[in-house]
C-alpha cells in the first residue's frame, strides 16, 4: 500500500453510533505532538474522540495491523484487566480504521488489549472509526502509548525495528515513539541484535531495562547460547513464570563461564645449608618467587635490599 503523508478526511461513522459520556471520554490521552502534517492530523483525530459518537462493533470484524506495538502479556495480568472489563464495562474506546483491503472489516490502531478483553466477555466493542493512512495509524498507536508510558523497553525496541523493516520512514517512527534520532537507533539496534523468537518467548519484561537487554544480546552471540535459551524457554517450568523472571532465567543460563586457570605447581628452592628458603612458579609471562619467612625469617628483607645490586649485575652481564 502506498504510504501517504497527507491527512485523509477524518469522518465519524454515520451508522450504529452511541454517545460516550464526558467522564469516560476524559480518559482518552491528550496528544503530545505539534499539529502539523500527518502528526497533527492524528492529534486532531484522537482529540475528536472526546466529543464525537462511537460505534459498537463485533470484535470478530476487527483485525490486527501489519505491525503491532505490544508483546503478549502475562496471563495473570491480563485476567485481572479482563475481570475489570467484565465487571465495569469498557471505559475507554478503541480506535480502528476501515480495513485497507477487505470490505466490511476493520483494522485496529490501538486498544488491542481492550479488544481482547471485550471479546472474551462476549460483548460488542466501543470503537471510533477513522480513515487513517498507514503512517497515521502508526502515529496513533504511538500517541496513546506515549500518554500511558507503559510499553516496556523491549516492546518499544521491537516495534521500532519492525516498523523500519516494513518500510516506514524514521521521522514517522521517531514521532510515533517520541524519541530522537540517536535513541531510535539504539532501540532498533537492541531489537535487531537479539533473536526475534527469543524476545517473544521471554515477553515484555517490564522491569528489565536497556542495559540488561544489551548484555543479553552479547551473551546470546556466543556459540550455542541462543539454542540453550530456546530450550530453556520451551520448558513448562520456565514458560509458566512471569516475563521478568523468564528473562532472569535466560540471562543467568547463558552467562559466560569463568575460565579455570591451570594451577602451576610451585618448585622449592633449597639452599646449600639445607634450608628451604623459597619456592617459585613460572609461566610464559611471570616468575613468582615466594620467601618462606618461617624457614628464613630475614632472607626476604635482605633479598629486597639487595635487589638493585642484583639487577645491576644482571644488566652488566648482558653487556
Tab-separated table of N, CA, C and O in Angstrom, residues 33-138:
chain	number	residue	atom	x	y	z
A	33	UNK	N	1.970	15.889	20.183
A	33	UNK	CA	2.778	16.295	19.038
A	33	UNK	C	2.270	17.598	18.445
A	33	UNK	O	1.099	17.949	18.556
A	34	UNK	N	3.146	18.284	17.775
A	34	UNK	CA	2.769	19.536	17.135
A	34	UNK	C	1.751	19.274	16.033
A	34	UNK	O	1.903	18.328	15.260
A	35	UNK	N	0.720	20.101	15.898
A	35	UNK	CA	-0.362	19.849	14.941
A	35	UNK	C	0.020	20.210	13.516
A	35	UNK	O	-0.485	21.164	12.948
A	36	UNK	N	0.950	19.466	12.927
A	36	UNK	CA	1.356	19.707	11.554
A	36	UNK	C	1.400	18.377	10.814
A	36	UNK	O	1.770	17.356	11.361
A	37	UNK	N	0.997	18.384	9.540
A	37	UNK	CA	1.088	17.203	8.703
A	37	UNK	C	0.320	16.028	9.256
A	37	UNK	O	-0.711	16.162	9.905
A	38	UNK	N	0.846	14.808	8.982
A	38	UNK	CA	0.181	13.596	9.438
A	38	UNK	C	0.115	13.541	10.951
A	38	UNK	O	-0.858	13.062	11.532
A	39	UNK	N	1.153	14.053	11.626
A	39	UNK	CA	1.169	14.027	13.089
A	39	UNK	C	0.041	14.882	13.639
A	39	UNK	O	-0.702	14.475	14.520
A	40	UNK	N	-0.106	16.086	13.095
A	40	UNK	CA	-1.190	16.951	13.543
A	40	UNK	C	-2.548	16.366	13.226
A	40	UNK	O	-3.494	16.507	13.998
A	41	UNK	N	-2.661	15.676	12.095
A	41	UNK	CA	-3.929	15.061	11.716
A	41	UNK	C	-4.356	14.029	12.742
A	41	UNK	O	-5.511	13.982	13.163
A	42	UNK	N	-3.422	13.197	13.151
A	42	UNK	CA	-3.743	12.167	14.134
A	42	UNK	C	-4.063	12.797	15.477
A	42	UNK	O	-4.958	12.363	16.191
A	43	UNK	N	-3.336	13.846	15.858
A	43	UNK	CA	-3.611	14.543	17.107
A	43	UNK	C	-5.047	15.042	17.138
A	43	UNK	O	-5.765	14.864	18.111
A	44	UNK	N	-5.448	15.687	16.040
A	44	UNK	CA	-6.809	16.216	15.995
A	44	UNK	C	-7.831	15.095	15.975
A	44	UNK	O	-8.909	15.207	16.555
A	45	UNK	N	-7.482	13.976	15.322
A	45	UNK	CA	-8.416	12.850	15.252
A	45	UNK	C	-8.641	12.246	16.628
A	45	UNK	O	-9.768	11.958	17.021
A	46	UNK	N	-7.570	12.048	17.397
A	46	UNK	CA	-7.706	11.469	18.733
A	46	UNK	C	-8.423	12.435	19.662
A	46	UNK	O	-9.272	12.059	20.457
A	47	UNK	N	-8.106	13.727	19.540
A	47	UNK	CA	-8.783	14.736	20.352
A	47	UNK	C	-10.280	14.728	20.078
A	47	UNK	O	-11.099	14.924	20.979
A	48	UNK	N	-10.644	14.438	18.831
A	48	UNK	CA	-12.056	14.446	18.461
A	48	UNK	C	-12.848	13.335	19.129
A	48	UNK	O	-14.071	13.396	19.213
A	49	UNK	N	-12.163	12.294	19.606
A	49	UNK	CA	-12.868	11.193	20.274
A	49	UNK	C	-13.593	11.672	21.521
A	49	UNK	O	-14.517	11.024	22.005
A	50	UNK	N	-13.163	12.796	22.069
A	50	UNK	CA	-13.786	13.299	23.289
A	50	UNK	C	-15.210	13.813	23.030
A	50	UNK	O	-16.008	13.893	23.943
A	51	UNK	N	-15.475	14.193	21.807
A	51	UNK	CA	-16.766	14.825	21.552
A	51	UNK	C	-17.618	14.096	20.524
A	51	UNK	O	-18.808	14.362	20.419
A	52	UNK	N	-17.048	13.190	19.751
A	52	UNK	CA	-17.803	12.541	18.691
A	52	UNK	C	-18.376	11.204	19.148
A	52	UNK	O	-17.909	10.603	20.097
A	53	UNK	N	-19.414	10.749	18.427
A	53	UNK	CA	-20.044	9.483	18.755
A	53	UNK	C	-19.143	8.306	18.438
A	53	UNK	O	-18.187	8.409	17.677
A	54	UNK	N	-19.475	7.173	19.032
A	54	UNK	CA	-18.710	5.947	18.847
A	54	UNK	C	-19.604	4.868	18.269
A	54	UNK	O	-20.827	4.918	18.411
A	55	UNK	N	-19.008	3.893	17.634
A	55	UNK	CA	-19.742	2.750	17.100
A	55	UNK	C	-19.500	1.533	17.978
A	55	UNK	O	-18.450	1.400	18.606
A	56	UNK	N	-20.496	0.662	18.026
A	56	UNK	CA	-20.341	-0.622	18.706
A	56	UNK	C	-20.155	-1.681	17.626
A	56	UNK	O	-21.043	-1.919	16.809
A	57	UNK	N	-18.984	-2.312	17.615
A	57	UNK	CA	-18.624	-3.251	16.561
A	57	UNK	C	-18.496	-4.665	17.095
A	57	UNK	O	-18.180	-4.873	18.276
A	58	UNK	N	-18.703	-5.617	16.209
A	58	UNK	CA	-18.449	-7.020	16.533
A	58	UNK	C	-16.932	-7.217	16.560
A	58	UNK	O	-16.254	-6.955	15.560
A	59	UNK	N	-16.357	-7.655	17.686
A	59	UNK	CA	-14.895	-7.836	17.756
A	59	UNK	C	-14.344	-8.765	16.683
A	59	UNK	O	-13.168	-8.653	16.313
A	60	UNK	N	-15.185	-9.679	16.186
A	60	UNK	CA	-14.719	-10.623	15.169
A	60	UNK	C	-14.415	-9.942	13.837
A	60	UNK	O	-13.772	-10.527	12.967
A	61	UNK	N	-14.886	-8.702	13.675
A	61	UNK	CA	-14.669	-7.990	12.414
A	61	UNK	C	-13.410	-7.138	12.435
A	61	UNK	O	-13.121	-6.439	11.468
A	62	UNK	N	-12.664	-7.192	13.547
A	62	UNK	CA	-11.506	-6.302	13.708
A	62	UNK	C	-10.212	-7.105	13.648
A	62	UNK	O	-10.036	-8.069	14.406
A	63	UNK	N	-9.318	-6.718	12.762
A	63	UNK	CA	-8.036	-7.399	12.577
A	63	UNK	C	-6.894	-6.571	13.145
A	63	UNK	O	-7.017	-5.348	13.310
A	64	UNK	N	-5.775	-7.230	13.413
A	64	UNK	CA	-4.567	-6.538	13.876
A	64	UNK	C	-3.896	-5.843	12.700
A	64	UNK	O	-4.028	-6.282	11.550
A	65	UNK	N	-3.155	-4.768	12.933
A	65	UNK	CA	-2.394	-4.126	11.858
A	65	UNK	C	-1.198	-4.980	11.470
A	65	UNK	O	-0.891	-5.979	12.125
A	66	UNK	N	-0.516	-4.584	10.412
A	66	UNK	CA	0.627	-5.374	9.942
A	66	UNK	C	1.771	-5.387	10.941
A	66	UNK	O	2.536	-6.335	11.022
A	67	UNK	N	1.918	-4.306	11.725
A	67	UNK	CA	2.944	-4.220	12.758
A	67	UNK	C	2.260	-3.869	14.072
A	67	UNK	O	1.544	-2.866	14.146
A	68	UNK	N	2.449	-4.693	15.089
A	68	UNK	CA	1.828	-4.434	16.385
A	68	UNK	C	2.864	-3.918	17.375
A	68	UNK	O	4.053	-4.209	17.262
A	69	UNK	N	2.377	-3.153	18.343
A	69	UNK	CA	3.288	-2.478	19.270
A	69	UNK	C	3.463	-3.202	20.586
A	69	UNK	O	4.226	-2.754	21.428
A	70	UNK	N	2.765	-4.295	20.788
A	70	UNK	CA	2.829	-4.964	22.084
A	70	UNK	C	3.135	-6.448	21.935
A	70	UNK	O	2.710	-7.092	20.975
A	71	UNK	N	3.855	-6.968	22.915
A	71	UNK	CA	4.026	-8.409	23.046
A	71	UNK	C	2.899	-8.933	23.923
A	71	UNK	O	2.286	-8.187	24.680
A	72	UNK	N	2.622	-10.225	23.826
A	72	UNK	CA	1.590	-10.812	24.674
A	72	UNK	C	1.996	-10.679	26.131
A	72	UNK	O	3.143	-10.961	26.502
A	73	UNK	N	1.056	-10.230	26.970
A	73	UNK	CA	1.382	-10.033	28.375
A	73	UNK	C	1.125	-11.303	29.174
A	73	UNK	O	0.503	-12.250	28.703
A	74	UNK	N	1.624	-11.303	30.414
A	74	UNK	CA	1.451	-12.453	31.285
A	74	UNK	C	-0.024	-12.699	31.553
A	74	UNK	O	-0.818	-11.765	31.693
A	75	UNK	N	-0.386	-13.968	31.646
A	75	UNK	CA	-1.779	-14.349	31.804
A	75	UNK	C	-2.458	-13.729	33.006
A	75	UNK	O	-3.594	-13.262	32.922
A	76	UNK	N	-1.781	-13.708	34.143
A	76	UNK	CA	-2.392	-13.186	35.372
A	76	UNK	C	-2.730	-11.712	35.233
A	76	UNK	O	-3.781	-11.254	35.695
A	77	UNK	N	-1.835	-10.941	34.593
A	77	UNK	CA	-2.080	-9.506	34.414
A	77	UNK	C	-3.284	-9.278	33.515
A	77	UNK	O	-4.119	-8.412	33.777
A	78	UNK	N	-3.371	-10.056	32.429
A	78	UNK	CA	-4.498	-9.882	31.525
A	78	UNK	C	-5.802	-10.306	32.183
A	78	UNK	O	-6.841	-9.659	31.989
A	79	UNK	N	-5.795	-11.378	32.942
A	79	UNK	CA	-7.011	-11.842	33.599
A	79	UNK	C	-7.571	-10.783	34.539
A	79	UNK	O	-8.784	-10.589	34.634
A	80	UNK	N	-6.685	-10.074	35.240
A	80	UNK	CA	-7.133	-9.005	36.128
A	80	UNK	C	-7.770	-7.875	35.328
A	80	UNK	O	-8.811	-7.323	35.704
A	81	UNK	N	-7.153	-7.545	34.195
A	81	UNK	CA	-7.698	-6.494	33.330
A	81	UNK	C	-9.045	-6.920	32.751
A	81	UNK	O	-10.009	-6.143	32.723
A	82	UNK	N	-9.129	-8.168	32.282
A	82	UNK	CA	-10.365	-8.677	31.689
A	82	UNK	C	-11.494	-8.727	32.724
A	82	UNK	O	-12.655	-8.445	32.406
A	83	UNK	N	-11.163	-9.080	33.952
A	83	UNK	CA	-12.167	-9.117	35.025
A	83	UNK	C	-12.751	-7.726	35.251
A	83	UNK	O	-13.962	-7.558	35.422
A	84	UNK	N	-11.886	-6.711	35.212
A	84	UNK	CA	-12.355	-5.339	35.396
A	84	UNK	C	-13.290	-4.921	34.260
A	84	UNK	O	-14.297	-4.229	34.489
A	85	UNK	N	-12.968	-5.344	33.031
A	85	UNK	CA	-13.833	-5.045	31.882
A	85	UNK	C	-15.181	-5.720	32.056
A	85	UNK	O	-16.240	-5.117	31.804
A	86	UNK	N	-15.187	-6.987	32.490
A	86	UNK	CA	-16.448	-7.719	32.665
A	86	UNK	C	-17.325	-7.067	33.734
A	86	UNK	O	-18.541	-6.982	33.585
A	87	UNK	N	-16.705	-6.610	34.809
A	87	UNK	CA	-17.466	-6.068	35.935
A	87	UNK	C	-17.899	-4.626	35.721
A	87	UNK	O	-18.984	-4.229	36.152
A	88	UNK	N	-17.051	-3.826	35.062
A	88	UNK	CA	-17.321	-2.394	34.958
A	88	UNK	C	-17.581	-1.904	33.543
A	88	UNK	O	-17.876	-0.732	33.334
A	89	UNK	N	-17.442	-2.785	32.570
A	89	UNK	CA	-17.643	-2.382	31.192
A	89	UNK	C	-16.416	-1.719	30.595
A	89	UNK	O	-15.442	-1.438	31.288
A	90	UNK	N	-16.459	-1.458	29.307
A	90	UNK	CA	-15.350	-0.825	28.600
A	90	UNK	C	-15.395	0.678	28.822
A	90	UNK	O	-16.314	1.361	28.376
A	91	UNK	N	-14.417	1.220	29.518
A	91	UNK	CA	-14.421	2.629	29.884
A	91	UNK	C	-13.783	3.531	28.829
A	91	UNK	O	-14.096	4.714	28.759
A	92	UNK	N	-12.882	2.997	28.038
A	92	UNK	CA	-12.163	3.809	27.039
A	92	UNK	C	-12.318	3.135	25.678
A	92	UNK	O	-12.135	1.927	25.554
A	93	UNK	N	-12.657	3.888	24.630
A	93	UNK	CA	-12.862	3.277	23.311
A	93	UNK	C	-11.547	2.863	22.667
A	93	UNK	O	-10.478	3.326	23.040
A	94	UNK	N	-11.658	1.991	21.687
A	94	UNK	CA	-10.508	1.659	20.854
A	94	UNK	C	-10.608	2.492	19.569
A	94	UNK	O	-11.648	3.086	19.284
A	95	UNK	N	-9.535	2.542	18.830
A	95	UNK	CA	-9.524	3.269	17.557
A	95	UNK	C	-9.263	2.276	16.432
A	95	UNK	O	-8.307	1.488	16.495
A	96	UNK	N	-10.115	2.297	15.410
A	96	UNK	CA	-9.946	1.411	14.260
A	96	UNK	C	-10.056	2.230	12.984
A	96	UNK	O	-10.502	3.378	12.994
A	97	UNK	N	-9.618	1.618	11.897
A	97	UNK	CA	-9.835	2.199	10.580
A	97	UNK	C	-10.490	1.143	9.703
A	97	UNK	O	-10.342	-0.074	9.973
A	98	UNK	N	-11.216	1.532	8.654
A	98	UNK	CA	-11.721	0.532	7.715
A	98	UNK	C	-10.556	-0.269	7.149
A	98	UNK	O	-9.507	0.303	6.820
A	99	UNK	N	-10.714	-1.570	7.060
A	99	UNK	CA	-9.612	-2.408	6.567
A	99	UNK	C	-9.209	-1.957	5.172
A	99	UNK	O	-10.067	-1.758	4.297
A	100	UNK	N	-7.921	-1.766	4.935
A	100	UNK	CA	-7.481	-1.219	3.636
A	100	UNK	C	-7.700	-2.159	2.455
A	100	UNK	O	-7.709	-1.700	1.308
A	101	UNK	N	-7.881	-3.448	2.698
A	101	UNK	CA	-8.008	-4.373	1.567
A	101	UNK	C	-9.230	-5.290	1.637
A	101	UNK	O	-9.551	-5.940	0.649
A	102	UNK	N	-9.905	-5.347	2.796
A	102	UNK	CA	-11.041	-6.262	2.949
A	102	UNK	C	-12.295	-5.467	3.282
A	102	UNK	O	-12.377	-4.833	4.335
A	103	UNK	N	-13.263	-5.495	2.399
A	103	UNK	CA	-14.507	-4.759	2.590
A	103	UNK	C	-15.277	-5.303	3.796
A	103	UNK	O	-15.391	-6.515	3.998
A	104	UNK	N	-15.787	-4.386	4.614
A	104	UNK	CA	-16.619	-4.774	5.743
A	104	UNK	C	-15.860	-5.133	7.002
A	104	UNK	O	-16.478	-5.462	8.024
A	105	UNK	N	-14.527	-5.087	6.950
A	105	UNK	CA	-13.730	-5.379	8.136
A	105	UNK	C	-12.952	-4.138	8.561
A	105	UNK	O	-12.910	-3.131	7.836
A	106	UNK	N	-12.343	-4.219	9.763
A	106	UNK	CA	-11.629	-3.079	10.318
A	106	UNK	C	-10.234	-3.517	10.759
A	106	UNK	O	-9.968	-4.700	10.938
A	107	UNK	N	-9.387	-2.533	10.945
A	107	UNK	CA	-8.029	-2.780	11.427
A	107	UNK	C	-7.793	-1.879	12.633
A	107	UNK	O	-8.060	-0.674	12.582
A	108	UNK	N	-7.310	-2.451	13.714
A	108	UNK	CA	-7.177	-1.697	14.952
A	108	UNK	C	-5.911	-0.841	14.949
A	108	UNK	O	-4.850	-1.281	14.497
A	109	UNK	N	-6.038	0.394	15.411
A	109	UNK	CA	-4.878	1.267	15.577
A	109	UNK	C	-4.334	1.120	16.987
A	109	UNK	O	-3.147	0.908	17.192
A	110	UNK	N	-5.205	1.208	17.977
A	110	UNK	CA	-4.805	0.938	19.359
A	110	UNK	C	-5.985	0.412	20.154
A	110	UNK	O	-7.138	0.588	19.772
A	111	UNK	N	-5.655	-0.277	21.253
A	111	UNK	CA	-6.687	-0.876	22.104
A	111	UNK	C	-6.780	-2.385	21.952
A	111	UNK	O	-7.824	-2.979	22.231
A	112	UNK	N	-5.689	-3.034	21.502
A	112	UNK	CA	-5.733	-4.491	21.301
A	112	UNK	C	-6.081	-5.235	22.585
A	112	UNK	O	-6.814	-6.216	22.570
A	113	UNK	N	-5.541	-4.746	23.704
A	113	UNK	CA	-5.805	-5.391	24.994
A	113	UNK	C	-7.280	-5.263	25.373
A	113	UNK	O	-7.914	-6.219	25.816
A	114	UNK	N	-7.844	-4.063	25.167
A	114	UNK	CA	-9.259	-3.860	25.442
A	114	UNK	C	-10.123	-4.720	24.512
A	114	UNK	O	-11.114	-5.315	24.937
A	115	UNK	N	-9.732	-4.781	23.243
A	115	UNK	CA	-10.484	-5.593	22.279
A	115	UNK	C	-10.496	-7.054	22.704
A	115	UNK	O	-11.541	-7.717	22.665
A	116	UNK	N	-9.357	-7.550	23.106
A	116	UNK	CA	-9.254	-8.950	23.529
A	116	UNK	C	-10.130	-9.223	24.750
A	116	UNK	O	-10.816	-10.241	24.820
A	117	UNK	N	-10.140	-8.294	25.709
A	117	UNK	CA	-10.923	-8.482	26.925
A	117	UNK	C	-12.419	-8.414	26.640
A	117	UNK	O	-13.201	-9.216	27.157
A	118	UNK	N	-12.831	-7.451	25.804
A	118	UNK	CA	-14.250	-7.323	25.444
A	118	UNK	C	-14.707	-8.547	24.672
A	118	UNK	O	-15.812	-9.071	24.882
A	119	UNK	N	-13.864	-9.027	23.789
A	119	UNK	CA	-14.189	-10.223	23.007
A	119	UNK	C	-14.380	-11.424	23.913
A	119	UNK	O	-15.317	-12.217	23.741
A	120	UNK	N	-13.506	-11.576	24.932
A	120	UNK	CA	-13.621	-12.689	25.875
A	120	UNK	C	-14.905	-12.593	26.693
A	120	UNK	O	-15.469	-13.616	27.096
A	121	UNK	N	-15.371	-11.368	26.940
A	121	UNK	CA	-16.597	-11.165	27.717
A	121	UNK	C	-17.847	-11.343	26.869
A	121	UNK	O	-18.965	-11.293	27.396
A	122	UNK	N	-17.684	-11.530	25.566
A	122	UNK	CA	-18.833	-11.730	24.690
A	122	UNK	C	-19.619	-10.461	24.413
A	122	UNK	O	-20.816	-10.512	24.139
A	123	UNK	N	-18.945	-9.307	24.480
A	123	UNK	CA	-19.609	-8.024	24.283
A	123	UNK	C	-19.198	-7.400	22.952
A	123	UNK	O	-18.229	-7.826	22.324
A	124	UNK	N	-19.941	-6.382	22.543
A	124	UNK	CA	-19.503	-5.577	21.418
A	124	UNK	C	-18.527	-4.534	21.928
A	124	UNK	O	-18.590	-4.105	23.079
A	125	UNK	N	-17.619	-4.118	21.070
A	125	UNK	CA	-16.578	-3.198	21.495
A	125	UNK	C	-16.902	-1.780	21.039
A	125	UNK	O	-17.347	-1.566	19.906
A	126	UNK	N	-16.744	-0.819	21.944
A	126	UNK	CA	-16.931	0.588	21.600
A	126	UNK	C	-15.693	1.068	20.848
A	126	UNK	O	-14.575	0.948	21.340
A	127	UNK	N	-15.911	1.616	19.671
A	127	UNK	CA	-14.780	1.989	18.823
A	127	UNK	C	-15.073	3.269	18.063
A	127	UNK	O	-16.213	3.544	17.684
A	128	UNK	N	-14.019	4.043	17.846
A	128	UNK	CA	-14.058	5.167	16.919
A	128	UNK	C	-13.469	4.681	15.603
A	128	UNK	O	-12.446	3.994	15.587
A	129	UNK	N	-14.144	5.017	14.510
A	129	UNK	CA	-13.676	4.595	13.190
A	129	UNK	C	-13.128	5.821	12.470
A	129	UNK	O	-13.826	6.825	12.308
A	130	UNK	N	-11.872	5.749	12.054
A	130	UNK	CA	-11.242	6.866	11.359
A	130	UNK	C	-10.570	6.365	10.085
A	130	UNK	O	-10.019	5.263	10.047
A	131	UNK	N	-10.585	7.187	9.052
A	131	UNK	CA	-9.887	6.869	7.810
A	131	UNK	C	-8.433	7.288	7.970
A	131	UNK	O	-8.090	8.459	7.788
A	132	UNK	N	-7.571	6.347	8.338
A	132	UNK	CA	-6.166	6.632	8.608
A	132	UNK	C	-5.275	6.005	7.547
A	132	UNK	O	-5.508	4.865	7.118
A	133	UNK	N	-4.247	6.731	7.138
A	133	UNK	CA	-3.203	6.140	6.297
A	133	UNK	C	-2.343	5.228	7.169
A	133	UNK	O	-2.469	5.217	8.400
A	134	UNK	N	-1.439	4.496	6.564
A	134	UNK	CA	-0.530	3.638	7.328
A	134	UNK	C	0.282	4.452	8.332
A	134	UNK	O	0.437	4.076	9.495
A	135	UNK	N	0.831	5.586	7.872
A	135	UNK	CA	1.634	6.426	8.766
A	135	UNK	C	0.799	6.962	9.919
A	135	UNK	O	1.239	6.988	11.072
A	136	UNK	N	-0.419	7.392	9.630
A	136	UNK	CA	-1.289	7.936	10.662
A	136	UNK	C	-1.694	6.870	11.679
A	136	UNK	O	-1.815	7.155	12.871
A	137	UNK	N	-1.861	5.637	11.231
A	137	UNK	CA	-2.181	4.552	12.164
A	137	UNK	C	-1.026	4.329	13.134
A	137	UNK	O	-1.226	4.180	14.343
A	138	UNK	N	0.201	4.325	12.617
A	138	UNK	CA	1.377	4.148	13.467
A	138	UNK	C	1.492	5.291	14.462
A	138	UNK	O	1.788	5.093	15.649
